[in-house]
Amino acid sequence: MKKIVCLILSVFLTLSLWAGIGGGYSISPVGEKFGDENFGGAAISGYFSPTGLKNIGKIEGDILFSMKSPVFRGVNLTISSPIYQTVDHPFNYVFSNIVLWQPTIGLGMEYRRGNEVRAMVEISPFVFQDAAFMYEILSPYISFDFNGNWGWGITVMKFSASFGRLN
């Protein structure tokens, strides 16, 4: 009997850890320029937040596609965190629901066609979140390789459908 009770408690403890986890997915327009290469296209993204929809930090992966050949452009992996969060912000008139404003900064790595690996820094000044969606508008980033070359890009708008709990 003790083994069954311990097993049930262990299962419930494990499930409670998963209850606070959140994440989401999106498709967004993106543009990038690095050296002589530039492209405009779309990013298919997914993110994981170990803190649920509180979004104290998240890990995001993007697959980038161009509108011209070659279609596959690369992948991004970014770790980001809000630098500030508030519900009382000057953008409340834009939304019908109450949303949380979360200016965010992120660090990441890019892999591009041709085995190019780069580091990146992303600043997202307009990130808003409610219980079902995360909205990111005009998020620029700077990328640089390890030879001193650099480039930039921008995610025009990203509307992520979110899942998880807003604790």
JSON list of C-alpha atoms in Angstrom, two decimals:
[
{"chain": "A", "resi": 1, "resn": "MET", "atom": "CA", "xyz": [0.00, 0.00, 0.00]},
{"chain": "A", "resi": 2, "resn": "LYS", "atom": "CA", "xyz": [2.86, 2.39, 0.83]},
{"chain": "A", "resi": 3, "resn": "LYS", "atom": "CA", "xyz": [4.39, 1.79, -2.60]},
{"chain": "A", "resi": 4, "resn": "ILE", "atom": "CA", "xyz": [1.12, 2.68, -4.35]},
{"chain": "A", "resi": 5, "resn": "VAL", "atom": "CA", "xyz": [0.72, 5.87, -2.30]},
{"chain": "A", "resi": 6, "resn": "CYS", "atom": "CA", "xyz": [4.35, 6.85, -3.01]},
{"chain": "A", "resi": 7, "resn": "LEU", "atom": "CA", "xyz": [3.86, 6.14, -6.72]},
{"chain": "A", "resi": 8, "resn": "ILE", "atom": "CA", "xyz": [0.68, 8.25, -6.87]},
{"chain": "A", "resi": 9, "resn": "LEU", "atom": "CA", "xyz": [2.35, 11.12, -4.99]},
{"chain": "A", "resi": 10, "resn": "SER", "atom": "CA", "xyz": [5.36, 10.92, -7.33]},
{"chain": "A", "resi": 11, "resn": "VAL", "atom": "CA", "xyz": [3.10, 11.09, -10.40]},
{"chain": "A", "resi": 12, "resn": "PHE", "atom": "CA", "xyz": [1.18, 14.09, -9.03]},
{"chain": "A", "resi": 13, "resn": "LEU", "atom": "CA", "xyz": [4.43, 15.87, -8.12]},
{"chain": "A", "resi": 14, "resn": "THR", "atom": "CA", "xyz": [5.77, 15.32, -11.63]},
{"chain": "A", "resi": 15, "resn": "LEU", "atom": "CA", "xyz": [2.52, 16.54, -13.20]},
{"chain": "A", "resi": 16, "resn": "SER", "atom": "CA", "xyz": [2.53, 19.66, -11.02]},
{"chain": "A", "resi": 17, "resn": "LEU", "atom": "CA", "xyz": [5.98, 20.55, -12.35]},
{"chain": "A", "resi": 18, "resn": "TRP", "atom": "CA", "xyz": [4.63, 20.39, -15.93]},
{"chain": "A", "resi": 19, "resn": "ALA", "atom": "CA", "xyz": [1.57, 22.49, -15.01]},
{"chain": "A", "resi": 20, "resn": "GLY", "atom": "CA", "xyz": [3.64, 25.68, -14.79]},
{"chain": "A", "resi": 21, "resn": "ILE", "atom": "CA", "xyz": [5.34, 25.25, -18.17]},
{"chain": "A", "resi": 22, "resn": "GLY", "atom": "CA", "xyz": [4.21, 27.32, -21.14]},
{"chain": "A", "resi": 23, "resn": "GLY", "atom": "CA", "xyz": [5.04, 27.81, -24.76]},
{"chain": "A", "resi": 24, "resn": "GLY", "atom": "CA", "xyz": [3.70, 28.81, -28.12]},
{"chain": "A", "resi": 25, "resn": "TYR", "atom": "CA", "xyz": [4.15, 28.91, -31.87]},
{"chain": "A", "resi": 26, "resn": "SER", "atom": "CA", "xyz": [3.96, 31.50, -34.66]},
{"chain": "A", "resi": 27, "resn": "ILE", "atom": "CA", "xyz": [4.68, 32.40, -38.27]},
{"chain": "A", "resi": 28, "resn": "SER", "atom": "CA", "xyz": [6.06, 35.88, -38.83]},
{"chain": "A", "resi": 29, "resn": "PRO", "atom": "CA", "xyz": [7.56, 38.06, -41.60]},
{"chain": "A", "resi": 30, "resn": "VAL", "atom": "CA", "xyz": [11.28, 38.69, -41.22]},
{"chain": "A", "resi": 31, "resn": "GLY", "atom": "CA", "xyz": [14.03, 40.50, -43.10]},
{"chain": "A", "resi": 32, "resn": "GLU", "atom": "CA", "xyz": [17.80, 40.25, -42.77]},
{"chain": "A", "resi": 33, "resn": "LYS", "atom": "CA", "xyz": [20.98, 41.75, -44.24]},
{"chain": "A", "resi": 34, "resn": "PHE", "atom": "CA", "xyz": [24.44, 40.36, -43.61]},
{"chain": "A", "resi": 35, "resn": "GLY", "atom": "CA", "xyz": [27.31, 41.45, -45.84]},
{"chain": "A", "resi": 36, "resn": "ASP", "atom": "CA", "xyz": [26.28, 41.10, -49.48]},
{"chain": "A", "resi": 37, "resn": "GLU", "atom": "CA", "xyz": [23.42, 38.74, -48.65]},
{"chain": "A", "resi": 38, "resn": "ASN", "atom": "CA", "xyz": [19.93, 39.93, -47.82]},
{"chain": "A", "resi": 39, "resn": "PHE", "atom": "CA", "xyz": [16.54, 38.31, -47.81]},
{"chain": "A", "resi": 40, "resn": "GLY", "atom": "CA", "xyz": [12.94, 38.80, -46.87]},
{"chain": "A", "resi": 41, "resn": "GLY", "atom": "CA", "xyz": [10.78, 35.91, -45.91]},
{"chain": "A", "resi": 42, "resn": "ALA", "atom": "CA", "xyz": [9.06, 34.15, -43.05]},
{"chain": "A", "resi": 43, "resn": "ALA", "atom": "CA", "xyz": [10.06, 32.54, -39.78]},
{"chain": "A", "resi": 44, "resn": "ILE", "atom": "CA", "xyz": [8.25, 29.57, -38.28]},
{"chain": "A", "resi": 45, "resn": "SER", "atom": "CA", "xyz": [8.86, 29.79, -34.55]},
{"chain": "A", "resi": 46, "resn": "GLY", "atom": "CA", "xyz": [8.22, 27.89, -31.38]},
{"chain": "A", "resi": 47, "resn": "TYR", "atom": "CA", "xyz": [9.04, 28.93, -27.84]},
{"chain": "A", "resi": 48, "resn": "PHE", "atom": "CA", "xyz": [9.24, 27.25, -24.48]},
{"chain": "A", "resi": 49, "resn": "SER", "atom": "CA", "xyz": [8.92, 29.05, -21.15]},
{"chain": "A", "resi": 50, "resn": "PRO", "atom": "CA", "xyz": [9.74, 27.06, -18.00]},
{"chain": "A", "resi": 51, "resn": "THR", "atom": "CA", "xyz": [7.90, 29.71, -15.95]},
{"chain": "A", "resi": 52, "resn": "GLY", "atom": "CA", "xyz": [4.57, 29.33, -17.74]},
{"chain": "A", "resi": 53, "resn": "LEU", "atom": "CA", "xyz": [2.92, 32.37, -19.23]},
{"chain": "A", "resi": 54, "resn": "LYS", "atom": "CA", "xyz": [4.58, 34.65, -16.69]},
{"chain": "A", "resi": 55, "resn": "ASN", "atom": "CA", "xyz": [7.37, 34.78, -19.32]},
{"chain": "A", "resi": 56, "resn": "ILE", "atom": "CA", "xyz": [10.21, 35.48, -16.92]},
{"chain": "A", "resi": 57, "resn": "GLY", "atom": "CA", "xyz": [12.37, 33.89, -19.60]},
{"chain": "A", "resi": 58, "resn": "LYS", "atom": "CA", "xyz": [11.92, 31.83, -22.74]},
{"chain": "A", "resi": 59, "resn": "ILE", "atom": "CA", "xyz": [13.85, 29.74, -25.23]},
{"chain": "A", "resi": 60, "resn": "GLU", "atom": "CA", "xyz": [12.81, 30.26, -28.84]},
{"chain": "A", "resi": 61, "resn": "GLY", "atom": "CA", "xyz": [13.70, 28.50, -32.06]},
{"chain": "A", "resi": 62, "resn": "ASP", "atom": "CA", "xyz": [13.08, 29.90, -35.57]},
{"chain": "A", "resi": 63, "resn": "ILE", "atom": "CA", "xyz": [13.32, 28.27, -38.99]},
{"chain": "A", "resi": 64, "resn": "LEU", "atom": "CA", "xyz": [13.83, 30.94, -41.67]},
{"chain": "A", "resi": 65, "resn": "PHE", "atom": "CA", "xyz": [12.52, 30.71, -45.21]},
{"chain": "A", "resi": 66, "resn": "SER", "atom": "CA", "xyz": [13.15, 33.14, -48.07]},
{"chain": "A", "resi": 67, "resn": "MET", "atom": "CA", "xyz": [10.73, 34.20, -50.78]},
{"chain": "A", "resi": 68, "resn": "LYS", "atom": "CA", "xyz": [13.32, 33.37, -53.46]},
{"chain": "A", "resi": 69, "resn": "SER", "atom": "CA", "xyz": [15.79, 30.55, -54.04]},
{"chain": "A", "resi": 70, "resn": "PRO", "atom": "CA", "xyz": [17.36, 29.14, -51.92]},
{"chain": "A", "resi": 71, "resn": "VAL", "atom": "CA", "xyz": [14.21, 28.86, -49.85]},
{"chain": "A", "resi": 72, "resn": "PHE", "atom": "CA", "xyz": [15.73, 27.51, -46.62]},
{"chain": "A", "resi": 73, "resn": "ARG", "atom": "CA", "xyz": [17.91, 30.22, -45.04]},
{"chain": "A", "resi": 74, "resn": "GLY", "atom": "CA", "xyz": [18.75, 28.89, -41.60]},
{"chain": "A", "resi": 75, "resn": "VAL", "atom": "CA", "xyz": [17.73, 28.61, -37.96]},
{"chain": "A", "resi": 76, "resn": "ASN", "atom": "CA", "xyz": [17.93, 30.83, -34.88]},
{"chain": "A", "resi": 77, "resn": "LEU", "atom": "CA", "xyz": [18.03, 29.78, -31.23]},
{"chain": "A", "resi": 78, "resn": "THR", "atom": "CA", "xyz": [17.43, 32.60, -28.74]},
{"chain": "A", "resi": 79, "resn": "ILE", "atom": "CA", "xyz": [17.21, 32.89, -24.96]},
{"chain": "A", "resi": 80, "resn": "SER", "atom": "CA", "xyz": [15.35, 36.03, -23.88]},
{"chain": "A", "resi": 81, "resn": "SER", "atom": "CA", "xyz": [13.90, 37.69, -20.82]},
{"chain": "A", "resi": 82, "resn": "PRO", "atom": "CA", "xyz": [11.79, 40.80, -20.18]},
{"chain": "A", "resi": 83, "resn": "ILE", "atom": "CA", "xyz": [13.65, 43.74, -18.68]},
{"chain": "A", "resi": 84, "resn": "TYR", "atom": "CA", "xyz": [10.43, 45.32, -17.42]},
{"chain": "A", "resi": 85, "resn": "GLN", "atom": "CA", "xyz": [6.76, 44.28, -17.04]},
{"chain": "A", "resi": 86, "resn": "THR", "atom": "CA", "xyz": [3.67, 46.39, -16.42]},
{"chain": "A", "resi": 87, "resn": "VAL", "atom": "CA", "xyz": [-0.06, 46.42, -17.06]},
{"chain": "A", "resi": 88, "resn": "ASP", "atom": "CA", "xyz": [-0.21, 50.23, -16.77]},
{"chain": "A", "resi": 89, "resn": "HIS", "atom": "CA", "xyz": [1.35, 51.32, -20.05]},
{"chain": "A", "resi": 90, "resn": "PRO", "atom": "CA", "xyz": [0.64, 53.93, -22.74]},
{"chain": "A", "resi": 91, "resn": "PHE", "atom": "CA", "xyz": [-0.42, 51.25, -25.30]},
{"chain": "A", "resi": 92, "resn": "ASN", "atom": "CA", "xyz": [-3.60, 50.11, -23.52]},
{"chain": "A", "resi": 93, "resn": "TYR", "atom": "CA", "xyz": [-5.80, 51.94, -26.05]},
{"chain": "A", "resi": 94, "resn": "VAL", "atom": "CA", "xyz": [-4.64, 49.55, -28.82]},
{"chain": "A", "resi": 95, "resn": "PHE", "atom": "CA", "xyz": [-5.94, 46.38, -27.15]},
{"chain": "A", "resi": 96, "resn": "SER", "atom": "CA", "xyz": [-9.47, 45.43, -26.14]},
{"chain": "A", "resi": 97, "resn": "ASN", "atom": "CA", "xyz": [-8.21, 43.19, -23.31]},
{"chain": "A", "resi": 98, "resn": "ILE", "atom": "CA", "xyz": [-5.76, 43.98, -20.55]},
{"chain": "A", "resi": 99, "resn": "VAL", "atom": "CA", "xyz": [-2.27, 43.02, -21.74]},
{"chain": "A", "resi": 100, "resn": "LEU", "atom": "CA", "xyz": [1.12, 42.95, -20.10]},
{"chain": "A", "resi": 101, "resn": "TRP", "atom": "CA", "xyz": [3.82, 45.11, -21.73]},
{"chain": "A", "resi": 102, "resn": "GLN", "atom": "CA", "xyz": [7.22, 43.38, -21.60]},
{"chain": "A", "resi": 103, "resn": "PRO", "atom": "CA", "xyz": [10.17, 45.02, -23.36]},
{"chain": "A", "resi": 104, "resn": "THR", "atom": "CA", "xyz": [12.55, 42.10, -23.91]},
{"chain": "A", "resi": 105, "resn": "ILE", "atom": "CA", "xyz": [16.22, 41.49, -24.64]},
{"chain": "A", "resi": 106, "resn": "GLY", "atom": "CA", "xyz": [17.61, 38.25, -26.03]},
{"chain": "A", "resi": 107, "resn": "LEU", "atom": "CA", "xyz": [20.89, 36.55, -26.87]},
{"chain": "A", "resi": 108, "resn": "GLY", "atom": "CA", "xyz": [21.22, 33.77, -29.37]},
{"chain": "A", "resi": 109, "resn": "MET", "atom": "CA", "xyz": [22.97, 31.87, -32.10]},
{"chain": "A", "resi": 110, "resn": "GLU", "atom": "CA", "xyz": [22.20, 31.75, -35.80]},
{"chain": "A", "resi": 111, "resn": "TYR", "atom": "CA", "xyz": [23.02, 28.98, -38.23]},
{"chain": "A", "resi": 112, "resn": "ARG", "atom": "CA", "xyz": [22.87, 29.96, -41.89]},
{"chain": "A", "resi": 113, "resn": "ARG", "atom": "CA", "xyz": [23.29, 28.01, -45.11]},
{"chain": "A", "resi": 114, "resn": "GLY", "atom": "CA", "xyz": [26.90, 27.31, -45.87]},
{"chain": "A", "resi": 115, "resn": "ASN", "atom": "CA", "xyz": [27.75, 26.37, -42.27]},
{"chain": "A", "resi": 116, "resn": "GLU", "atom": "CA", "xyz": [27.88, 29.95, -41.05]},
{"chain": "A", "resi": 117, "resn": "VAL", "atom": "CA", "xyz": [27.41, 30.29, -37.30]},
{"chain": "A", "resi": 118, "resn": "ARG", "atom": "CA", "xyz": [26.80, 33.74, -35.84]},
{"chain": "A", "resi": 119, "resn": "ALA", "atom": "CA", "xyz": [25.93, 35.28, -32.50]},
{"chain": "A", "resi": 120, "resn": "MET", "atom": "CA", "xyz": [22.96, 37.62, -32.20]},
{"chain": "A", "resi": 121, "resn": "VAL", "atom": "CA", "xyz": [21.50, 40.22, -29.84]},
{"chain": "A", "resi": 122, "resn": "GLU", "atom": "CA", "xyz": [17.78, 41.00, -30.12]},
{"chain": "A", "resi": 123, "resn": "ILE", "atom": "CA", "xyz": [15.83, 43.90, -28.62]},
{"chain": "A", "resi": 124, "resn": "SER", "atom": "CA", "xyz": [12.04, 43.72, -28.60]},
{"chain": "A", "resi": 125, "resn": "PRO", "atom": "CA", "xyz": [10.64, 46.98, -27.23]},
{"chain": "A", "resi": 126, "resn": "PHE", "atom": "CA", "xyz": [7.01, 46.17, -28.10]},
{"chain": "A", "resi": 127, "resn": "VAL", "atom": "CA", "xyz": [6.13, 42.79, -26.59]},
{"chain": "A", "resi": 128, "resn": "PHE", "atom": "CA", "xyz": [2.60, 42.38, -25.21]},
{"chain": "A", "resi": 129, "resn": "GLN", "atom": "CA", "xyz": [1.07, 39.31, -23.62]},
{"chain": "A", "resi": 130, "resn": "ASP", "atom": "CA", "xyz": [-2.35, 38.15, -22.51]},
{"chain": "A", "resi": 131, "resn": "ALA", "atom": "CA", "xyz": [-3.54, 34.67, -21.51]},
{"chain": "A", "resi": 132, "resn": "ALA", "atom": "CA", "xyz": [-3.76, 33.33, -25.06]},
{"chain": "A", "resi": 133, "resn": "PHE", "atom": "CA", "xyz": [-1.34, 35.32, -27.23]},
{"chain": "A", "resi": 134, "resn": "MET", "atom": "CA", "xyz": [2.02, 37.06, -27.25]},
{"chain": "A", "resi": 135, "resn": "TYR", "atom": "CA", "xyz": [2.39, 40.01, -29.64]},
{"chain": "A", "resi": 136, "resn": "GLU", "atom": "CA", "xyz": [5.85, 41.23, -30.74]},
{"chain": "A", "resi": 137, "resn": "ILE", "atom": "CA", "xyz": [6.05, 44.21, -33.06]},
{"chain": "A", "resi": 138, "resn": "LEU", "atom": "CA", "xyz": [9.21, 45.64, -34.73]},
{"chain": "A", "resi": 139, "resn": "SER", "atom": "CA", "xyz": [11.91, 43.53, -33.05]},
{"chain": "A", "resi": 140, "resn": "PRO", "atom": "CA", "xyz": [15.35, 44.38, -34.49]},
{"chain": "A", "resi": 141, "resn": "TYR", "atom": "CA", "xyz": [18.45, 42.25, -34.01]},
{"chain": "A", "resi": 142, "resn": "ILE", "atom": "CA", "xyz": [22.15, 42.50, -34.72]},
{"chain": "A", "resi": 143, "resn": "SER", "atom": "CA", "xyz": [24.16, 39.45, -35.73]},
{"chain": "A", "resi": 144, "resn": "PHE", "atom": "CA", "xyz": [27.90, 39.05, -36.01]},
{"chain": "A", "resi": 145, "resn": "ASP", "atom": "CA", "xyz": [30.26, 36.27, -36.97]},
{"chain": "A", "resi": 146, "resn": "PHE", "atom": "CA", "xyz": [33.58, 35.57, -35.34]},
{"chain": "A", "resi": 147, "resn": "ASN", "atom": "CA", "xyz": [35.58, 37.29, -38.11]},
{"chain": "A", "resi": 148, "resn": "GLY", "atom": "CA", "xyz": [34.39, 40.80, -37.28]},
{"chain": "A", "resi": 149, "resn": "ASN", "atom": "CA", "xyz": [31.55, 40.93, -39.84]},
{"chain": "A", "resi": 150, "resn": "TRP", "atom": "CA", "xyz": [28.10, 42.00, -38.74]},
{"chain": "A", "resi": 151, "resn": "GLY", "atom": "CA", "xyz": [24.58, 42.37, -40.06]},
{"chain": "A", "resi": 152, "resn": "TRP", "atom": "CA", "xyz": [21.10, 43.17, -38.91]},
{"chain": "A", "resi": 153, "resn": "GLY", "atom": "CA", "xyz": [17.56, 41.96, -39.24]},
{"chain": "A", "resi": 154, "resn": "ILE", "atom": "CA", "xyz": [14.06, 42.69, -38.06]},
{"chain": "A", "resi": 155, "resn": "THR", "atom": "CA", "xyz": [11.00, 40.66, -37.18]},
{"chain": "A", "resi": 156, "resn": "VAL", "atom": "CA", "xyz": [8.17, 42.86, -38.39]},
{"chain": "A", "resi": 157, "resn": "MET", "atom": "CA", "xyz": [5.37, 41.36, -36.29]},
{"chain": "A", "resi": 158, "resn": "LYS", "atom": "CA", "xyz": [4.96, 38.08, -34.51]},
{"chain": "A", "resi": 159, "resn": "PHE", "atom": "CA", "xyz": [1.67, 36.89, -33.04]},
{"chain": "A", "resi": 160, "resn": "SER", "atom": "CA", "xyz": [2.29, 33.75, -31.03]},
{"chain": "A", "resi": 161, "resn": "ALA", "atom": "CA", "xyz": [-0.51, 31.46, -29.92]},
{"chain": "A", "resi": 162, "resn": "SER", "atom": "CA", "xyz": [0.38, 30.51, -26.35]},
{"chain": "A", "resi": 163, "resn": "PHE", "atom": "CA", "xyz": [-0.38, 27.52, -24.19]},
{"chain": "A", "resi": 164, "resn": "GLY", "atom": "CA", "xyz": [0.24, 26.97, -20.51]},
{"chain": "A", "resi": 165, "resn": "ARG", "atom": "CA", "xyz": [-0.87, 28.62, -17.30]},
{"chain": "A", "resi": 166, "resn": "LEU", "atom": "CA", "xyz": [-0.79, 32.26, -16.30]},
{"chain": "A", "resi": 167, "resn": "ASN", "atom": "CA", "xyz": [0.05, 31.64, -12.62]}
]
